[in-house]
Every structure is written in structure tokens, then in C-alpha cells.
Short mmCIF file of C-alpha atoms and ligand atoms in Angstrom, two decimals:
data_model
loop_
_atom_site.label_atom_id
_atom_site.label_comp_id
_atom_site.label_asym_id
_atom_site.label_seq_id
_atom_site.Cartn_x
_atom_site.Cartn_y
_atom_site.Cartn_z
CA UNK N 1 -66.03 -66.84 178.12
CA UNK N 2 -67.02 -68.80 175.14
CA UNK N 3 -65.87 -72.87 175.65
CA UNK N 4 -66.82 -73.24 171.91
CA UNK N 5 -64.52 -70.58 170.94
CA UNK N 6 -61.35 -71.97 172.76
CA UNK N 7 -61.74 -75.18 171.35
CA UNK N 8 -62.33 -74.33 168.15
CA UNK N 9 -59.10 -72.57 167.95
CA UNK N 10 -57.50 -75.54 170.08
CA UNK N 11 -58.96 -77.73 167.00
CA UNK N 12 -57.51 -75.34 164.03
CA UNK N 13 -54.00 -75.51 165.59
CA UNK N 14 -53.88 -78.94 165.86
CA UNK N 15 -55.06 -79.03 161.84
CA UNK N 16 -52.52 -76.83 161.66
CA UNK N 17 -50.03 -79.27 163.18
CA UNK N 18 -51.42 -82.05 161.90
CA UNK N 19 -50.70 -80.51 158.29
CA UNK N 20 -47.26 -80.32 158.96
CA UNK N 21 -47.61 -76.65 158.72
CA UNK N 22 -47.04 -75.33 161.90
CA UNK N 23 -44.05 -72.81 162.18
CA UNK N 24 -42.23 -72.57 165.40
CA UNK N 25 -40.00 -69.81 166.45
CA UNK N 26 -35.97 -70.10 166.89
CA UNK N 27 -34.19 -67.35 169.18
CA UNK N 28 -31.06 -66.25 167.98
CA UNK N 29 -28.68 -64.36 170.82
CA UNK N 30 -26.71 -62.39 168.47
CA UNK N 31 -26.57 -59.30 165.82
CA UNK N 32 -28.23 -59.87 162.67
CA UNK N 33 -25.40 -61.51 160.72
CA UNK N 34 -24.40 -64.20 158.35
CA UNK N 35 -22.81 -65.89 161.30
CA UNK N 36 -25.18 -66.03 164.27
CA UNK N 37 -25.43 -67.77 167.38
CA UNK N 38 -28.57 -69.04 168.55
CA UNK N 39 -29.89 -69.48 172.24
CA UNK N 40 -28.89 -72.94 172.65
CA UNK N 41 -25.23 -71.76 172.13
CA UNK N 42 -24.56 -72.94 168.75
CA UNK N 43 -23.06 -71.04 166.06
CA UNK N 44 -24.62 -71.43 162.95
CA UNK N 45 -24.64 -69.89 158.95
CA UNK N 46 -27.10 -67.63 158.63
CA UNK N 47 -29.10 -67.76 155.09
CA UNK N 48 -32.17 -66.38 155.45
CA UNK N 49 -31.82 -62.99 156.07
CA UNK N 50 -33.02 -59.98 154.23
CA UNK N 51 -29.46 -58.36 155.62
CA UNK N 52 -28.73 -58.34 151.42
CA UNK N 53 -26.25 -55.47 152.45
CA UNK N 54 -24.86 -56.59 155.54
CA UNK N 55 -26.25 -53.17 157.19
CA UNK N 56 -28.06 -54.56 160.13
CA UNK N 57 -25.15 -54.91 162.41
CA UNK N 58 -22.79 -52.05 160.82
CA UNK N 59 -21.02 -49.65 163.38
CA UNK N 60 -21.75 -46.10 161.16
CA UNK N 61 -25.42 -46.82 161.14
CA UNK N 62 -25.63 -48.15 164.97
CA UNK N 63 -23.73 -45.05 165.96
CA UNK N 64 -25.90 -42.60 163.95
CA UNK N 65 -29.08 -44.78 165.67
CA UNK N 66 -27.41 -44.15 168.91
CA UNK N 67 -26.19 -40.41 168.13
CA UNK N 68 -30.45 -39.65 167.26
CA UNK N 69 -31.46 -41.74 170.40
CA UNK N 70 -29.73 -38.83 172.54
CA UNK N 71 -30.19 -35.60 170.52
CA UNK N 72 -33.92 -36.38 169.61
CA UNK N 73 -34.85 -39.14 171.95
CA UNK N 74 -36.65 -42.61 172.01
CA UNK N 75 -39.72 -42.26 170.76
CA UNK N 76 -42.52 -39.62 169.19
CA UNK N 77 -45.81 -40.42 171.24
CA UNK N 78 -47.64 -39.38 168.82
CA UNK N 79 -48.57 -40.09 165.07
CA UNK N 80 -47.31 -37.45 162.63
CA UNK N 81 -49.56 -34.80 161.95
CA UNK N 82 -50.14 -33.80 165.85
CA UNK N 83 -46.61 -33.63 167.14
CA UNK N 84 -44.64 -36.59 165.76
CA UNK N 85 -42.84 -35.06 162.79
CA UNK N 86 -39.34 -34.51 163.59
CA UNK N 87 -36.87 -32.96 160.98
CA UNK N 88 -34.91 -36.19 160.67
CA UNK N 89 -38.73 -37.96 159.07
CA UNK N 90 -38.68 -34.56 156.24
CA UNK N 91 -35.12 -35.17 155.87
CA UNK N 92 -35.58 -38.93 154.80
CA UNK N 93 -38.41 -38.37 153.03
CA UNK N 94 -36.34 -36.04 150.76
CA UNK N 95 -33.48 -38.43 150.76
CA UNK N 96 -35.56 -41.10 149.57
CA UNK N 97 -37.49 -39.52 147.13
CA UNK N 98 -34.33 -38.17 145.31
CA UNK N 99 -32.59 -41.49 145.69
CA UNK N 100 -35.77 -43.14 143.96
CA UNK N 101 -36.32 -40.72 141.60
CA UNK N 102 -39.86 -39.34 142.23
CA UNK N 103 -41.28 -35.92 143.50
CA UNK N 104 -41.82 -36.61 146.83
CA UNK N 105 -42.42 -39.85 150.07
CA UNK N 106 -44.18 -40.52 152.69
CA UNK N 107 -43.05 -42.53 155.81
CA UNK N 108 -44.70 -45.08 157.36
CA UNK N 109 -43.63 -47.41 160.04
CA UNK N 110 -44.12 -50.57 157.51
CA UNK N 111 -44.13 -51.32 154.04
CA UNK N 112 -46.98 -53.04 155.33
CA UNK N 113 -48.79 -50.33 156.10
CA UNK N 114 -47.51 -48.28 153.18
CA UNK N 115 -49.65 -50.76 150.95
CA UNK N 116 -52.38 -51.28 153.46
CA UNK N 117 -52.77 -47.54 153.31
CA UNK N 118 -52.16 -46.80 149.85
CA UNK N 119 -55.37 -47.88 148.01
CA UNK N 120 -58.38 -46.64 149.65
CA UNK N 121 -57.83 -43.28 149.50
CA UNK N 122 -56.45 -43.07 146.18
CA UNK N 123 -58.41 -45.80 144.41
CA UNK N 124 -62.71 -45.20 144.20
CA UNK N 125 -65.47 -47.28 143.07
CA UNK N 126 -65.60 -46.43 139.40
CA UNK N 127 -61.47 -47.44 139.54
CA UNK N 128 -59.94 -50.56 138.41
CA UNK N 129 -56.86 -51.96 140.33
CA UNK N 130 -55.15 -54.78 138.38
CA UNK N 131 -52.88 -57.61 140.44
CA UNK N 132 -50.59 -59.87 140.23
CA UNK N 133 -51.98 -63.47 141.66
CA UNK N 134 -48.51 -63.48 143.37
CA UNK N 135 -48.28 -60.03 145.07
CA UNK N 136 -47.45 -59.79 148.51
CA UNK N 137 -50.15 -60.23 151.18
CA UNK N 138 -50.28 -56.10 152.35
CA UNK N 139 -51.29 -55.31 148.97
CA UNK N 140 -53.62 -57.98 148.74
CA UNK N 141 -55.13 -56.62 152.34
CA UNK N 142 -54.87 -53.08 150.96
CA UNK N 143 -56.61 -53.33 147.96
CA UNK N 144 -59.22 -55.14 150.18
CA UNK N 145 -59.86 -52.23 151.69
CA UNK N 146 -60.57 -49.60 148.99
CA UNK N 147 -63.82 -50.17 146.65
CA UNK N 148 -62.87 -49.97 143.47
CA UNK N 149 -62.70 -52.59 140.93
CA UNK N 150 -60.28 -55.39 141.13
CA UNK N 151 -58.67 -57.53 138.38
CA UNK N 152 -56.48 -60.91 139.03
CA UNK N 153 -54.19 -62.08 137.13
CA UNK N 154 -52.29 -65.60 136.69
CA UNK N 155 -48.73 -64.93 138.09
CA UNK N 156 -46.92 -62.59 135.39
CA UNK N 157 -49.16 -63.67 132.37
CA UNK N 158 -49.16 -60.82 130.63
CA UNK N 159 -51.86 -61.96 128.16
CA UNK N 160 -53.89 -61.86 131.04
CA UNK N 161 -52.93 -58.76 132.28
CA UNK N 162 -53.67 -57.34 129.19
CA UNK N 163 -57.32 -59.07 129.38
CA UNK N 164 -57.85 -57.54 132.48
CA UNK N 165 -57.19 -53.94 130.89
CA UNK N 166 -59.67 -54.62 128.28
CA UNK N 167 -62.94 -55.55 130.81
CA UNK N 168 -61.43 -53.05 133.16
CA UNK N 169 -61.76 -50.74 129.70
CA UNK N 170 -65.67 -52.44 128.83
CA UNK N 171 -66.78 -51.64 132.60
CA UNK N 172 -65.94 -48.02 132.33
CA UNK N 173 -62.88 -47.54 134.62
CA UNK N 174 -62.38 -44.37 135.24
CA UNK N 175 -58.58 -45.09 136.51
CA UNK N 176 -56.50 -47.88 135.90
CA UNK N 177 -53.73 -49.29 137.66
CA UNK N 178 -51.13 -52.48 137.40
CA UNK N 179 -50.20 -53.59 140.83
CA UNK N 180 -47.11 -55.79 141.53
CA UNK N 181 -44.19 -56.72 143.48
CA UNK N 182 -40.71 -56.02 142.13
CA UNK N 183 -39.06 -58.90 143.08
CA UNK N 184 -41.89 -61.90 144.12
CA UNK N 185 -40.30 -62.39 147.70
CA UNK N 186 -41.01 -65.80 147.45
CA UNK N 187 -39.79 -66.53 144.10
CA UNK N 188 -36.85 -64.63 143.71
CA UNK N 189 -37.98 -63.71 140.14
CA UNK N 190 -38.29 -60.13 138.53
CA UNK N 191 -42.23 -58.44 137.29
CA UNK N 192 -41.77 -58.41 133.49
CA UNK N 193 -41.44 -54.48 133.99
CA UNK N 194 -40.23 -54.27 130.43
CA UNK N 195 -43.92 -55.66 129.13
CA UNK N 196 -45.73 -54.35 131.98
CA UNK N 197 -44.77 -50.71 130.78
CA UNK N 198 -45.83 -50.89 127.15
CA UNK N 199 -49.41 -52.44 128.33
CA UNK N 200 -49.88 -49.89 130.35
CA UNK N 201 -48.92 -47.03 127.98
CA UNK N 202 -51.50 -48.83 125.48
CA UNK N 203 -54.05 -48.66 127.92
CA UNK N 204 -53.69 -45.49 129.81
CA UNK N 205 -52.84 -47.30 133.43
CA UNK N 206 -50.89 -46.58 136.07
CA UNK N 207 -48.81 -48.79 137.29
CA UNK N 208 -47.39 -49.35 141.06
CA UNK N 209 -44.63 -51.44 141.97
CA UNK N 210 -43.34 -52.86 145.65
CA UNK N 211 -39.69 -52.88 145.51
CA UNK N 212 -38.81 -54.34 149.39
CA UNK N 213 -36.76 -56.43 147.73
CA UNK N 214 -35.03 -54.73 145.11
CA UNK N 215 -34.82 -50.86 146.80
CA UNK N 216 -30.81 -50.23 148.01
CA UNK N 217 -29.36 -53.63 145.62
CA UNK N 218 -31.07 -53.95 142.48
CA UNK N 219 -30.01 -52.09 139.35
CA UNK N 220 -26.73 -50.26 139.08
CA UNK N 221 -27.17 -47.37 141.72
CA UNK N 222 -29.61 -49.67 143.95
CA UNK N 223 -32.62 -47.83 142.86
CA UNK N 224 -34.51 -51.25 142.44
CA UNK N 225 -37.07 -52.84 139.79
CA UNK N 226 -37.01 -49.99 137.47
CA UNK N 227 -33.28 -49.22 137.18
CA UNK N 228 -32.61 -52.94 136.44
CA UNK N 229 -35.13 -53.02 133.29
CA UNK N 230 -33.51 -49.23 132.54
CA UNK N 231 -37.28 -47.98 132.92
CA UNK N 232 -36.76 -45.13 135.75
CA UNK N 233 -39.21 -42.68 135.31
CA UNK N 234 -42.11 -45.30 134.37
CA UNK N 235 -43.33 -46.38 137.77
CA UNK N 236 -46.07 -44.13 139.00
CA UNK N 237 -45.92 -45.50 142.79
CA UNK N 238 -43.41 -46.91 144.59
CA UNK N 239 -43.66 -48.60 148.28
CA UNK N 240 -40.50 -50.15 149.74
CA UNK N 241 -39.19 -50.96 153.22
CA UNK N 242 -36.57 -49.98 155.59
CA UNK N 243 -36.86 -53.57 157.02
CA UNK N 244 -34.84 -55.20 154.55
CA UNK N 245 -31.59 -53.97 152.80
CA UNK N 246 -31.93 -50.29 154.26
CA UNK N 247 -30.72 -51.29 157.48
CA UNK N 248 -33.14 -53.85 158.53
CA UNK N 249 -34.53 -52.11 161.45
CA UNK N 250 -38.29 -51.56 160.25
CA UNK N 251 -40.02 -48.82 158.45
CA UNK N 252 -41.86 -48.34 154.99
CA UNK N 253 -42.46 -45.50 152.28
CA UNK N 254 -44.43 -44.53 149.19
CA UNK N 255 -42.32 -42.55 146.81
CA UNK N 256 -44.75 -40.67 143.90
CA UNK N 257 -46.01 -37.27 142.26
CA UNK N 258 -46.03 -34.24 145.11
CA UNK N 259 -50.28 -34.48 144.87
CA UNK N 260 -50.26 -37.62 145.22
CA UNK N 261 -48.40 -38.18 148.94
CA UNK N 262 -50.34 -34.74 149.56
CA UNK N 263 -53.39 -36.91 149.81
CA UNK N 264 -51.87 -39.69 151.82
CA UNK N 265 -50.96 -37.87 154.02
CA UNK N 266 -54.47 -36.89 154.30
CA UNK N 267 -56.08 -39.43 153.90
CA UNK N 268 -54.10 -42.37 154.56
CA UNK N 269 -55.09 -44.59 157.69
CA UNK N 270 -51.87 -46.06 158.91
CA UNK N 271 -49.96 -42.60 158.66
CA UNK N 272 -53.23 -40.76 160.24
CA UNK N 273 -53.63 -43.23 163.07
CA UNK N 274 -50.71 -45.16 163.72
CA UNK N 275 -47.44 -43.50 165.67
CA UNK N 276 -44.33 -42.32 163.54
CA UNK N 277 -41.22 -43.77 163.02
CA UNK N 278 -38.54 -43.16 165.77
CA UNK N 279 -35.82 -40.64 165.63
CA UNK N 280 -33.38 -43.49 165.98
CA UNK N 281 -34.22 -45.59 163.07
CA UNK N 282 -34.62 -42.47 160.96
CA UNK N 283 -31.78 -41.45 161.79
CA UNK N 284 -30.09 -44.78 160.98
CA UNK N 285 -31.52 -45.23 157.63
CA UNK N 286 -30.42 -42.12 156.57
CA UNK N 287 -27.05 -43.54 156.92
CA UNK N 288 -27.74 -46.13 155.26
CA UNK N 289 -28.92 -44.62 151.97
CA UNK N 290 -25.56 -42.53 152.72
CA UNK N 291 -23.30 -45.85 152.33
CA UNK N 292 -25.67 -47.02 149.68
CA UNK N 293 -25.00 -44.10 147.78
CA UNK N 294 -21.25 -44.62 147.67
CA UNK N 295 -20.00 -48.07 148.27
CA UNK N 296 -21.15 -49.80 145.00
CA UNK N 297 -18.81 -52.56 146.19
CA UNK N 298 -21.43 -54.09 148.44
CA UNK N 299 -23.79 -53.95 145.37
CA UNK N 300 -21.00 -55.72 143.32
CA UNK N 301 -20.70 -58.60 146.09
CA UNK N 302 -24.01 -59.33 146.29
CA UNK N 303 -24.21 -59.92 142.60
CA UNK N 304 -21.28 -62.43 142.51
CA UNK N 305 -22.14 -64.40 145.67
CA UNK N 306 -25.51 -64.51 144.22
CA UNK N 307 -25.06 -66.14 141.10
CA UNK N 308 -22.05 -68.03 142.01
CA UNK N 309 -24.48 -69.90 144.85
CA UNK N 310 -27.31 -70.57 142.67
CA UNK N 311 -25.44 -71.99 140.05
CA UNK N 312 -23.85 -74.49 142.76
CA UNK N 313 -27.14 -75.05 144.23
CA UNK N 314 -28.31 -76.12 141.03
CA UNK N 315 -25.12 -78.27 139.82
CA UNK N 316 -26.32 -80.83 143.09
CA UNK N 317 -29.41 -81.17 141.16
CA UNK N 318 -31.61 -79.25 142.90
CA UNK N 319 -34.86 -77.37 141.32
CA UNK N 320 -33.90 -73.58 142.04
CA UNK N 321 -36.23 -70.99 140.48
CA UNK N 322 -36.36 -67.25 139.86
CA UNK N 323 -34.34 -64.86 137.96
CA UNK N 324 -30.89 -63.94 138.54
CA UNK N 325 -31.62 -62.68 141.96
CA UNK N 326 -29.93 -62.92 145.38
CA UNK N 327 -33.25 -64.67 146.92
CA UNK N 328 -32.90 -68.31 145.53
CA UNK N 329 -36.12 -71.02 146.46
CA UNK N 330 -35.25 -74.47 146.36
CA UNK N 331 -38.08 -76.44 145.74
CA UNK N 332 -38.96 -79.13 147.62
CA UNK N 333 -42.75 -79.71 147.52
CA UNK N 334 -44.19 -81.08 150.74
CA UNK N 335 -44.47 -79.43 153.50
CA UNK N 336 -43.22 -81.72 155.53
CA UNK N 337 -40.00 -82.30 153.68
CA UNK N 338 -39.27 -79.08 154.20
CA UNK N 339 -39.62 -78.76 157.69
CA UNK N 340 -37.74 -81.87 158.31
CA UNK N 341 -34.95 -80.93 155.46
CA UNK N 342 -34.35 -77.39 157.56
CA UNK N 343 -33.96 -79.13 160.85
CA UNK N 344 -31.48 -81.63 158.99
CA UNK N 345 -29.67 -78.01 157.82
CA UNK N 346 -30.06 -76.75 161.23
CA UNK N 347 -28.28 -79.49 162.87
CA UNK N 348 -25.25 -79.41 160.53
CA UNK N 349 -25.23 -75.63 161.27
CA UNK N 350 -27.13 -74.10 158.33
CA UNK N 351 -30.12 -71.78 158.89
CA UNK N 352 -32.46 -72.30 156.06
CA UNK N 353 -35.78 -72.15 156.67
CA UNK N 354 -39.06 -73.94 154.92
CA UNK N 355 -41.65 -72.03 153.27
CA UNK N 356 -45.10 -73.28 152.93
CA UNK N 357 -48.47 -72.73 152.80
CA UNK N 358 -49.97 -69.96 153.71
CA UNK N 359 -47.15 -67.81 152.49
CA UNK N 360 -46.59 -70.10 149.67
CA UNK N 361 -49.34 -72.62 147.29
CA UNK N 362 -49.86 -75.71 148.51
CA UNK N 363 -47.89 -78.42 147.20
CA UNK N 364 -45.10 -75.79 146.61
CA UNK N 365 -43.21 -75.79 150.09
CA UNK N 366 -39.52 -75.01 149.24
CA UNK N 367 -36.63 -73.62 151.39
CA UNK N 368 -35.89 -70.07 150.63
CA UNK N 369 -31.92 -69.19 150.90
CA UNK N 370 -30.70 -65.46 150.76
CA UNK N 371 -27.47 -64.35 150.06
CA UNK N 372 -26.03 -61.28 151.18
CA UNK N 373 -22.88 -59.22 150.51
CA UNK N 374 -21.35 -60.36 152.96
CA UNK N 375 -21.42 -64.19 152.83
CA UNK N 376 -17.66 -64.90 152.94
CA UNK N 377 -16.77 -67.28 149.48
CA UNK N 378 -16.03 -70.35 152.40
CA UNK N 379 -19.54 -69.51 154.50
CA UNK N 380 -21.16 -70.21 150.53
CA UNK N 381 -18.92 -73.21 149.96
CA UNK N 382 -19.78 -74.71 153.14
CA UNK N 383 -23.65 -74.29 152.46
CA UNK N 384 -23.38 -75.70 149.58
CA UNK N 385 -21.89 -78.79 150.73
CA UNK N 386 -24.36 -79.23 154.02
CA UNK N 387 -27.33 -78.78 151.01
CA UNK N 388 -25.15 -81.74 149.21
CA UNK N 389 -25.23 -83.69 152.34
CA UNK N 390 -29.02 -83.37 153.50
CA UNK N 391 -30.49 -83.54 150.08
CA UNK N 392 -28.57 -87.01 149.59
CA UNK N 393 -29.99 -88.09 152.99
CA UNK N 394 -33.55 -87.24 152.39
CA UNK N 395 -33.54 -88.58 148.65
CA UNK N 396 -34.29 -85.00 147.32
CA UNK N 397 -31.64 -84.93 145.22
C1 PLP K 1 -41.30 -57.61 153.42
C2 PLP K 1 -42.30 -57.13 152.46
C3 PLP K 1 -43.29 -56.22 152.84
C4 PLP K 1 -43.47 -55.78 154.26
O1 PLP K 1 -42.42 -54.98 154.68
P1 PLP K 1 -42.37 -54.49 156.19
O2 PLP K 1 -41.64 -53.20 156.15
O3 PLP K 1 -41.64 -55.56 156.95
O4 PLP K 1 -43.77 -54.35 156.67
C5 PLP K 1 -44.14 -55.74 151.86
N1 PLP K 1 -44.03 -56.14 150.56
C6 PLP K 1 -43.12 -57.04 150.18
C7 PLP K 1 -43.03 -57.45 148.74
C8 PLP K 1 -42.22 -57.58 151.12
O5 PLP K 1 -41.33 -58.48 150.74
#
């Protein structure tokens, strides 16, 4: 035992608190919902969920999870290639490949390991991978891991994108590919797909998108980034999650070209050495791209209540930025407002909660609200007026 060790970490905590940047956990005792109670026996709104379809708590997909949890059991024990491919796993990985639009998936039991896995093995040293400044922090950690070349650039600046392409070009790349997020989780804002494309035509790149927030309610049919810029067809690779509008248990996938998931699932580390996906949950999200498929009026909702909430969000005065998108950041700056700001929320039974650095710039702490289908037209109303109230206490707005 190390005493130096312990109270080093002892010291970077209390930096941490000291910061104002500590997060602390709240237990909720109910269903994921956008009316939950929490363990202290309150009822409170719920909007920070990624439930954007309201699937997490809905009766066909619990009772498909519960019909799989007796006709194939609880769990694998083992990862897939030995003995933990079931048929349900090849049956959602050919439901989500023709609901995406590509040749072919592999499962994973993240998205965060679908993007920690994805680069090393397909990506070499005489390769150039090419990132948004803003992508999330698995495909920051995965392109850590593989050796080729890596480009930054500034947070959708496509004149430095196209920069990068050019000294990606002078060093000799061999391969060339434009890494991004659909939807910047944090931002609630859209790549610029319809740029991105062109560039990458010009310069013979690939380009590979993470759509966790966009797969099942973006675009007309739900099929994410692509559909919404009418550019299916021009992604290469696609990751997404099953922790998010797909049901919201957990689970990931890459969707691409047959040769291409051939070699991941070769190759790629989290699918080689990390257990598969349980019948249950595969079983459930299969339902779920079921009810996807055919109740567009969930997509409609979440459309409505989206824009219908920003706008009132920003008609209080508030600085709300992003695109047209159901994930809408209210900035508030510091830290420390923004813890205080969702405790304020909290107590007048709103559950909003701050973002901050690390998972945000510092400086740029804001509370992240996220609408679903299901928020009920008085559940948005009365958020909107508790945001009224707080901001007016604090002097934010
Ligand atoms: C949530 C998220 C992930 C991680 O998804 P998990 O399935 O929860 O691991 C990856 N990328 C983006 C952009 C996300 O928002």
C-alpha cells in the first residue's frame, strides 16, 4: 500500500470539489419515464433522458425482453465467436443493417466499444483519420488506439477540415477518413453532412459518422444523420447505440460494406474479448426497430415538442444553442451556476441536470434538457415556467 497514492487521489477529488465540478449521483425508484419518482419519494419531470421515443418503459418491448429471457435465457457466458452467438444477435444484425441502409453490422455491447474497436484494425500507420474537435470521447479513445495519422479540426470548420485533407494528401495517406458525430450530444447541433460529403468526394475520403443520437428519430423513417441531409448512401461507417432511442437498455453497432464488419469481427478487440449482448435485450431491440418501423407518430411528436420547447426556452431569454434538434443546451457558463441552477430545478420538481467540464469546455457549463415523444404539452408548459422561475432567481435571465 502506497500512502502517497491515496492521498494524491484524496487531493484530486477535493480539486475536483473545490472546482465546483464534482458530480454526485441521484437514485431514481421508478421506470425510465418523463415522470419519475426519485428515492426520497418525490415525483419529479424528467428532462434529461435519452428515452427520445418513450421506449424504455413500453409493455411490447418489456414483454419481448421477458419472452427471450425464458426461451434463450439470461446471459451468453461467453463472447461471440466461441459460443455466444445466438440467432436473435444475426437476426438484429440483419434488421439493423437493412433499417440503416448498409450491407451488413456488427453488435457490440456499447457504442462505446463499437468506436473504441473500430479504428485499429481498420485504420494503419500510413492512414489518416480526420476529427471533429467535438466528437464524442469513445472515438477520441478509439482513434487513440490505432496508429495511423490523425488530423483535428476546430468544431465543424469545414475550411479546416478541408486543410486537414490537403497535409493528410502532402504526407502520403494512403486512406483517408472524416470522423464525426451526427448529432454533437452536447450541443444538440447537426455535422454539416451536406459539406462534409462533397469534401470528401474531392478528396477521395471516407467518411464515418456516430449517429447515437439521431439513429430511430432523425430524418423521415428514423434512419438518422444521413436521411435528414437526404444523403443515404454517402456514409461509409456507421456506429450507433441501443442505449438511447432503441429502447434504452444498452448495446452498440457498426453498420458498413460486408468486408468491412468481416474484419471486425476479426479483428476487433471489444467484440473478440468482451461477452455478447444478452438474448433479452436483443430480443427487445428488435422490437423496437419493429415499432420504429411503423409508428411514425412518435417521430412526429418528438419533432413538435421539440421545437415548440426550444422556442419557449428561448422567448425567457435564455441562450439555447444547436440546430433544430430535440437535445436543447442552455447555456449558463460557470460551473457552479449550473450545479446550483439544477438543484433550484430539482427542488421545484424539474430534473435538469448541469453539464461541465470534462464532458463539456471550460467556461461552457450549461444544463442540457431533452425532450422526448412523450412529454405531455402540460409536463413542457410546466418546465418552462420552473426555468422562468429559477432563471429570475439566480439573475440568469
Ligand atoms: C452515448 C454515446 C455513445 C456511447 O453509447 P453507449 O452505447 O452508451 O456506449 C457514443 N457516441 C455518442 C455520440 C454518444 O452520444
Amino acid at each position: 500500500m502506497s500512502k502517497s497514492f491515496y492521498s494524491s487521489i484524496k487531493r484530486e477529488i477535493e480539486d475536483i470539489r473545490n472546482e465546483g465540478l464534482y458530480k454526485e449521483e441521484r437514485y431514481i425508484s421508478s421506470p425510465q419515464k418523463t415522470n419519475i419518482s426519485l428515492s426520497d419519494g418525490s415525483n419529479v419531470l424528467n428532462f434529461c433522458a435519452n428515452d427520445y421515443l418513450g421506449l424504455a418503459n413500453n409493455s411490447e418491448i418489456k414483454k419481448a425482453a421477458s419472452e427471450a429471457l425464458e426461451t434463450d435465457g439470461f446471459g451468453m457466458a461467453s463472447v461471440r465467436f466461441i459460443c455466444g452467438t445466438n440467432d436473435l444477435h444475426q437476426q438484429l444484425e440483419t434488421k439493423l443493417s437493412t433499417f440503416l441502409g448498409y450491407e451488413d453490422c456488427i453488435l457490440y455491447v456499447a457504442a462505446f466499444d463499437a468506436n473504441g474497436g473500430l479504428f485499429e484494425p481498420l485504420f494503419h500507420a500510413e492512414d489518416a483519420i480526420i476529427s471533429d474537435a467535438l466528437n464524442h470521447a469513445s472515438i477520441i479513445d478509439g482513434i487513440r488506439l490505432s496508429k495511423a495519422m490523425r488530423f483535428r479540426y476546430a468544431h465543424s470548420d469545414m475550411t479546416e477540415l478541408e486543410d486537414c485533407l490537403k497535409k493528410a494528401d502532402d504526407q502520403g495517406a494512403r486512406h483517408k477518413v472524416i470522423v464525426s458525430d451526427g448529432v454533437f450530444s452536447m450541443d444538440g447541433s447537426y455535422a454539416k453532412l451536406d459539406e462534409i460529403v462533397p469534401l470528401a468526394k474531392k478528396y477521395d475520403a471516407l467518411i464515418m459518422i456516430d449517429d447515437c443520437h439521431a439513429t430511430g428519430f432523425v430524418g423521415k423513417n428514423g434512419r438518422g444523420t444521413a436521411e435528414h441531409f437526404g444523403l443515404e448512401g454517402e456514409v461509409d461507417i456507421l456506429t450507433g447505440t441501443l442505449g438511447k432511442a432503441l429502447g434504452g437498455a444498452s448495446g452498440g453497432f457498426t453498420c458498413a460494406k460486408s468486408d468491412v464488419i468481416k474484419l471486425l469481427k476479426q479483428r476487433s478487440r471489444p467484440y473478440l474479448f468482451s461477452n455478447a449482448l444478452p438474448p433479452s435485450i436483443v430480443a427487445a431491440s428488435l422490437k423496437a426497430l419493429e415499432i420504429i418501423e411503423v409508428d411514425t407518430e412518435r417521430r412526429a411528436r418528438i419533432a413538435t415538442n421539440a421545437s415548440y420547447f426550444r422556442s419557449q426556452i428561448k422567448n425567457l431569454g435564455y441562450t439555447v444553442i444547436g440546430d433544430d434538434h430535440p437535445i436543447t443546451p442552455v447555456m449558463v457558463g460557470d460551473a457552479k451556476i449550473a450545479q446550483q441552477m439544477s438543484k433550484l430545478l430539482l427542488a421545484k420538481g424539474l430534473y435538469a441536470i448541469g453539464f461541465f467540464f470534462p464532458v463539456v469546455p471550460k467556461g461552457q457549463a450549461r444544463l442540457r434538457l431533452q425532450i422526448t415523444s412523450e412529454h405531455k404539452q402540460d409536463e413542457l408548459d410546466k418546465a418552462v415556467t420552473i426555468f422562468e422561475e429559477v432563471g429570475k432567481e439566480l439573475g440568469v435571465i
